């Protein structure tokens, strides 16, 4: 009995020490809630939604408020309306550029497209276009940004590349994109993405959009050197040539696919209403786009402004929001439009003193607007303006036509239109001290505290290299 | 000692074969007190009885059992040394006297990982008895522990039946993982999660409350609760034990007579403390009245934000035909609901009496080999809100069976099944939350008519004449919330436990235990159309299930080497937990009352599952020499959540205890024990963080709009944004605990003193990563935390006679917590609000609140611009070395040019929610073992609470403190406020306008006549000078300012527009947690009716609270069981109850 007991005990202890049931915990490290394998289409869908988000989120609302197409009226949006912002306000846009369907996944799409060989050229070109869009726009917002050293496991602190270098790289990338989009096997058998929510895989439309984007990015440097207009004109020549070519977001009525401008009003009504600047401009011009853009309250369209100088419209009481018919749950917002392409031409022709071409381009842009909104022909008068009146009209038309488009901020930084300063206080002699929209926002705190290459707020410039003259003209 | 077989045979032969012999006796204490309820068991069998109210017992013994027992009767009673009495056939009456054991040292602790003598543990283990749990009247086992032991912090998230309760033992020892202890029932861990859901409709800070899963347990079934407070005690549970362990033992039957017990409980609940609201001023702004005609509605919402406030007219000054600013007072289409002069108290109109009713029927008993315990309980608990949607019902059955198969083998099976139904109310920071909608309603609006009589649509004060079904109202009418919104949960829970014990010899035994815990929670959240959170209407149907399997096998051996006893336990534990959730959210409801998904048109599915496996091999070795013990042990634990190659870690422990009173006794000391224990425990990371994967993404920027990456009929995935870390190690907590247990005055006074030092290393953190490296977060072992504390328990039986006793129990604990390092990060957010959030900040206690504070003047030098000796605003802007005059204003508010204080735009630490100390005192009086009266006071001293509710109510003009009126006399530009006369204007917040020049159109004026000016607000002086000093140094404007309505809703004096720090208050309280009185009838009178005993008890719970906190009951936590503490933002309030119970024993 005693021997038997001892054997059993020894066996038991040995079993525990040596066997230990380590297998019990094996095989549970694969997350059932995510997938280790994705298709190129999966990544592409998310990357497109990421782009919709980038074009319509807080950054877009900020631009619309600063440009006074909309008015920030309540709580934090009131201070936004008074041109204040916080370091972390645009961190979700920053993330959209690099992760969450941004650069990281776009690069993955490109390498997956490469694996397919030549047939992947179209897919690759589209992904390169999207990369160029995000990186170029990021460079327009933040100036110097990390690009050459990003997404590299070995580099913990990706350095800032100069804004100009980033634009050069982006222009090159767009060249490659155009090349890939032009790639023609004997009979075109390049793979057209089934889930292309912009152009249904139409590579010509993508190519035109890429050309307009190139033109846009050259425009971003016209303030430093007017000869960039030559390139802008060159590329706009092969740019978007009809309304069908306009690249825009896609939405549906389901709650996870609704237009973010619409969702914002559902969630935070009263934070933001129609901006009196654009409302007044449209009214003064008898421009019927006022009732396209904005909703009516008791039969009229009313805009507000948080500016203290503009006290009569300082309440949200009775103020309009967007017109639900055109800017409702499933409405699309333009990202790069036919009108933009025309108005880039108009502006550059004017700057190159090619007045009749400028007039024609402006005329075409207005015709495009007439067609777009189904107005009667010649709703807008024939353009015969010249000189300052003409350029003002071109800039004004772009301000109207690129409604809710984040590109407006770049136009503002170049042309300082519209005039949106307000009187903040007075100096000792009683002269007014004005406040203007910022020319740049801070790098997000998330990046600053984790990447030693990012300077502190105080070490960051107030304006970017492509915007040498801040809009502070009295 | 063994009886020789020969002698045994001799004794046996004197018993008639297979016959029964009855023995009788009484059990008394060594001071002559009868001991009712003592356990008398024949050694080695399940045969036993419990002494009656006079301490008497009768026991029938068969010959066979007599043999098994070696002729020994084992008598146990809590607090007394176990007595073994030898019985013989010649004596049938036994007078058993138990000696008091002041320190409970003889008892053993069944930890579920072996059995160990309490003394050998080397730590102080808190014990809470069945009576203490039952008498507390709480339905939640966790809540019933409050005030029962030192070092335990318990907070109920609200007084709603079924709401979750937070428990934290010995301070915060982690940054981002859970702080809730492991709960073990009958040796097997159970789930105590509090699940929110993926959509935040149930969860911290918003949504409806949710239940912590331990609430499924029926307190009637509990025999005792033991609390292993820190790793020094709990290390045997390895990776799961860093927060301590709560060991719950359920009741078992006792052999002998079958007993039937019926217990009935009924309670009445009422709401406790609430803030005081404005009862004077109506809806509106600038003293103007809300009026449909004066406010062009927003096309989407048809109401105006401007008028959502209570800065309107003084109601008592109005008559029905009055008009203000051209608008009639009673302009609402339902005029009657703006009743002139009638005031509705929105702190009371939504409440009524709640209460519970519970029936518990117990059968127990058995024979020498089999005992059983069966309990059926049914509880219905309705909350204190009006309306049908606020209840928590629980039905449960428990069956515990113990079978002694033979002398060597015993098995037991325990099964528990419960069904709970809960219905909860939306609360917190949520536009469909109850108190947010209720408290902010102006006092002249009657919320009770919540449906429009014409359209039958939801009406609220902001939208009193709704015309569209699917429009939000800004904030919901609380009556609509209480009647039309549903947040339902239906939980089926099974907890089973099988155990078998095989005694190989008197030195060696094996134990095998298998525990299973399964729950299935069906939830349904309904926001009918027009709910402000979901105006289109939303139905969210979720199903959550958890499954825990715990397998435990162990061997225990003991051997004596002369005076040295050794005990060795080795065992293995395998544990598997599975969590699974599926749900569908349907949107766009077409009618109020149809609550199925079929009433919606848009659907969003949700699925999540998680499986974790842990494995543990452990041993414990105890050496005992006289009453000195040394124990060493080690766990080798692994978890599937670690990377391959890193899955296992070792958790060692050691303890030592010495009963020094055996060697020498200091004067007056009757017993003394010194103990020291050291141990390490840990926690594992979340599942699935060791590998890269692609997942769905949701795009949002924090403002509400959201897009899903599954889009337009296509599936969309993105690369994971948390950087996988296969090298992650367990979060480790190491604890050193030491202390002393002393008994004085013949054990009448017992003092237990414990000191501990806990250090957390490698705390697991989601550290923000640079998005440019490809990730938003990175999982790292990063932080270190320290907790040092002191716990004192005093138990004094100072007055004791044969008939009565009076005793006092005191618990005190103090914990000092500091986050020592955060791997370089300055601070890490734990959660909270835009106004105030909880953070881990290096060098500060865990969970400090950060937010905006006032701007203070830190300039060292005074730039004395005007050269007068009087500092005034605008003059302290220089740190220049050229301005060498010391700044007189240093440390004071940095005032703006109108002498108002300003908000510091940078966030700083504004509060610490950790209490300085916790304490409790219980007084008990016991008369003749029949009448028992006890009172328990619970104290929390220190610990800040951000009264965000008050901050918001200030903005709305809905708090009583915003209704102050001030009268000043204006004459020739002078302002006379009754005390002083001011030469020039006192500034208001509104563009620095002078009080004297305010007119009715400026809104702040309540009345104006003959130079007397009465305004809503008050005069205050924020400067470093007294009013008199201000007068003496004549400056441009006086330093007194007028705080008027603008200063609240657009100036610095509200929670939305001003610093959060002004709403941080001390959350100290003392509560009369329980008063209970019970009377036991056990005489012959009732025995004639076949009733053994009858017990009546009355308990008053949370009946008084003494606190300076001005919000709801300071025992509040909006964030439920999350790690965020000290936030008060329209959370549902607490309850106080009166409970009556009756127990019949047959």
Tab-separated table of N, CA, C and O in Angstrom, chain A residues 59-100:
chain	number	residue	atom	x	y	z
A	59	UNK	N	-11.572	68.770	-40.729
A	59	UNK	CA	-10.712	69.661	-41.517
A	59	UNK	C	-11.554	70.402	-42.559
A	59	UNK	O	-11.419	71.621	-42.737
A	60	UNK	N	-12.439	69.659	-43.236
A	60	UNK	CA	-13.277	70.278	-44.264
A	60	UNK	C	-14.226	71.298	-43.643
A	60	UNK	O	-14.446	72.389	-44.190
A	61	UNK	N	-14.757	70.960	-42.486
A	61	UNK	CA	-15.662	71.903	-41.817
A	61	UNK	C	-14.897	73.148	-41.392
A	61	UNK	O	-15.394	74.263	-41.477
A	62	UNK	N	-13.651	72.926	-40.949
A	62	UNK	CA	-12.825	74.071	-40.558
A	62	UNK	C	-12.593	75.006	-41.742
A	62	UNK	O	-12.738	76.231	-41.623
A	63	UNK	N	-12.235	74.422	-42.885
A	63	UNK	CA	-11.968	75.254	-44.058
A	63	UNK	C	-13.231	76.029	-44.433
A	63	UNK	O	-13.192	77.237	-44.681
A	64	UNK	N	-14.381	75.336	-44.434
A	64	UNK	CA	-15.631	76.017	-44.802
A	64	UNK	C	-15.957	77.141	-43.827
A	64	UNK	O	-16.482	78.193	-44.221
A	65	UNK	N	-15.628	76.910	-42.547
A	65	UNK	CA	-15.912	77.944	-41.532
A	65	UNK	C	-14.920	79.103	-41.673
A	65	UNK	O	-15.307	80.268	-41.639
A	66	UNK	N	-13.654	78.782	-41.866
A	66	UNK	CA	-12.670	79.850	-41.997
A	66	UNK	C	-12.919	80.670	-43.261
A	66	UNK	O	-12.677	81.874	-43.300
A	67	UNK	N	-13.400	79.993	-44.308
A	67	UNK	CA	-13.697	80.705	-45.550
A	67	UNK	C	-15.115	81.293	-45.514
A	67	UNK	O	-15.586	81.855	-46.493
A	68	UNK	N	-15.783	81.092	-44.368
A	68	UNK	CA	-17.118	81.640	-44.123
A	68	UNK	C	-18.169	81.213	-45.137
A	68	UNK	O	-19.141	81.930	-45.392
A	69	UNK	N	-17.989	80.033	-45.715
A	69	UNK	CA	-19.103	79.424	-46.429
A	69	UNK	C	-20.103	78.912	-45.402
A	69	UNK	O	-21.301	78.859	-45.636
A	70	UNK	N	-19.532	78.492	-44.276
A	70	UNK	CA	-20.340	78.086	-43.135
A	70	UNK	C	-19.900	78.953	-41.963
A	70	UNK	O	-18.903	79.677	-42.056
A	71	UNK	N	-20.648	78.885	-40.861
A	71	UNK	CA	-20.299	79.687	-39.692
A	71	UNK	C	-20.296	78.809	-38.454
A	71	UNK	O	-21.261	78.094	-38.198
A	72	UNK	N	-19.197	78.835	-37.711
A	72	UNK	CA	-19.126	78.099	-36.450
A	72	UNK	C	-19.742	78.964	-35.362
A	72	UNK	O	-19.309	80.092	-35.143
A	73	UNK	N	-20.765	78.454	-34.699
A	73	UNK	CA	-21.539	79.338	-33.821
A	73	UNK	C	-21.612	78.903	-32.370
A	73	UNK	O	-21.954	79.699	-31.518
A	74	UNK	N	-21.362	77.648	-32.077
A	74	UNK	CA	-21.619	77.217	-30.707
A	74	UNK	C	-20.408	76.466	-30.166
A	74	UNK	O	-19.716	75.784	-30.910
A	75	UNK	N	-20.204	76.581	-28.847
A	75	UNK	CA	-19.146	75.865	-28.149
A	75	UNK	C	-17.809	75.960	-28.904
A	75	UNK	O	-17.416	77.019	-29.304
A	76	UNK	N	-17.195	74.781	-29.109
A	76	UNK	CA	-15.866	74.793	-29.725
A	76	UNK	C	-15.918	75.339	-31.148
A	76	UNK	O	-14.935	75.887	-31.638
A	77	UNK	N	-17.076	75.166	-31.807
A	77	UNK	CA	-17.157	75.662	-33.180
A	77	UNK	C	-17.229	77.173	-33.236
A	77	UNK	O	-16.936	77.777	-34.262
A	78	UNK	N	-17.620	77.775	-32.120
A	78	UNK	CA	-17.604	79.229	-32.083
A	78	UNK	C	-16.157	79.709	-32.071
A	78	UNK	O	-15.785	80.625	-32.803
A	79	UNK	N	-15.334	79.066	-31.261
A	79	UNK	CA	-13.945	79.521	-31.253
A	79	UNK	C	-13.238	79.163	-32.549
A	79	UNK	O	-12.361	79.884	-33.014
A	80	UNK	N	-13.673	78.067	-33.178
A	80	UNK	CA	-13.154	77.741	-34.503
A	80	UNK	C	-13.516	78.868	-35.475
A	80	UNK	O	-12.698	79.290	-36.301
A	81	UNK	N	-14.746	79.357	-35.346
A	81	UNK	CA	-15.208	80.455	-36.189
A	81	UNK	C	-14.399	81.722	-35.965
A	81	UNK	O	-14.325	82.600	-36.832
A	82	UNK	N	-13.792	81.819	-34.779
A	82	UNK	CA	-12.959	82.986	-34.473
A	82	UNK	C	-11.476	82.645	-34.710
A	82	UNK	O	-10.590	83.288	-34.162
A	83	UNK	N	-11.249	81.635	-35.538
A	83	UNK	CA	-9.914	81.245	-36.015
A	83	UNK	C	-8.997	80.691	-34.934
A	83	UNK	O	-7.778	80.835	-35.005
A	84	UNK	N	-9.593	80.091	-33.905
A	84	UNK	CA	-8.757	79.404	-32.925
A	84	UNK	C	-8.822	77.915	-33.226
A	84	UNK	O	-9.851	77.410	-33.664
A	85	UNK	N	-7.755	77.214	-32.975
A	85	UNK	CA	-7.782	75.760	-33.121
A	85	UNK	C	-6.781	75.180	-32.150
A	85	UNK	O	-5.946	75.886	-31.604
A	86	UNK	N	-6.911	73.886	-31.930
A	86	UNK	CA	-6.047	73.217	-30.967
A	86	UNK	C	-5.073	72.289	-31.702
A	86	UNK	O	-5.320	71.885	-32.827
A	87	UNK	N	-4.038	71.948	-30.987
A	87	UNK	CA	-2.988	71.149	-31.608
A	87	UNK	C	-3.511	69.832	-32.181
A	87	UNK	O	-3.094	69.395	-33.242
A	88	UNK	N	-4.448	69.217	-31.473
A	88	UNK	CA	-4.860	67.880	-31.899
A	88	UNK	C	-6.108	67.850	-32.764
A	88	UNK	O	-6.620	66.778	-33.071
A	89	UNK	N	-6.612	69.026	-33.164
A	89	UNK	CA	-7.879	69.063	-33.882
A	89	UNK	C	-7.865	68.254	-35.177
A	89	UNK	O	-8.881	67.739	-35.605
A	90	UNK	N	-6.710	68.191	-35.827
A	90	UNK	CA	-6.686	67.552	-37.151
A	90	UNK	C	-5.922	66.232	-37.142
A	90	UNK	O	-5.445	65.775	-38.166
A	91	UNK	N	-5.851	65.615	-35.949
A	91	UNK	CA	-5.089	64.371	-35.869
A	91	UNK	C	-5.772	63.264	-36.658
A	91	UNK	O	-5.110	62.370	-37.169
A	92	UNK	N	-7.094	63.311	-36.783
A	92	UNK	CA	-7.726	62.232	-37.544
A	92	UNK	C	-7.405	62.386	-39.030
A	92	UNK	O	-7.292	61.398	-39.752
A	93	UNK	N	-7.218	63.629	-39.499
A	93	UNK	CA	-6.809	63.817	-40.898
A	93	UNK	C	-5.374	63.328	-41.096
A	93	UNK	O	-5.039	62.717	-42.108
A	94	UNK	N	-4.548	63.612	-40.103
A	94	UNK	CA	-3.154	63.152	-40.156
A	94	UNK	C	-3.107	61.633	-40.236
A	94	UNK	O	-2.367	61.050	-41.021
A	95	UNK	N	-3.933	60.987	-39.412
A	95	UNK	CA	-3.987	59.524	-39.451
A	95	UNK	C	-4.479	59.040	-40.804
A	95	UNK	O	-3.995	58.038	-41.319
A	96	UNK	N	-5.453	59.748	-41.371
A	96	UNK	CA	-5.971	59.358	-42.694
A	96	UNK	C	-4.888	59.395	-43.763
A	96	UNK	O	-4.939	58.656	-44.730
A	97	UNK	N	-3.937	60.284	-43.585
A	97	UNK	CA	-2.866	60.382	-44.576
A	97	UNK	C	-1.972	59.143	-44.506
A	97	UNK	O	-1.614	58.574	-45.529
A	98	UNK	N	-1.658	58.699	-43.288
A	98	UNK	CA	-0.649	57.652	-43.157
A	98	UNK	C	-1.193	56.254	-42.894
A	98	UNK	O	-0.641	55.276	-43.376
A	99	UNK	N	-2.243	56.175	-42.053
A	99	UNK	CA	-2.754	54.837	-41.720
A	99	UNK	C	-4.267	54.814	-41.970
A	99	UNK	O	-4.789	55.729	-42.604
A	100	UNK	N	-4.948	53.774	-41.507
A	100	UNK	CA	-6.412	53.702	-41.654
A	100	UNK	C	-6.882	53.748	-43.105
A	100	UNK	O	-7.913	54.343	-43.404
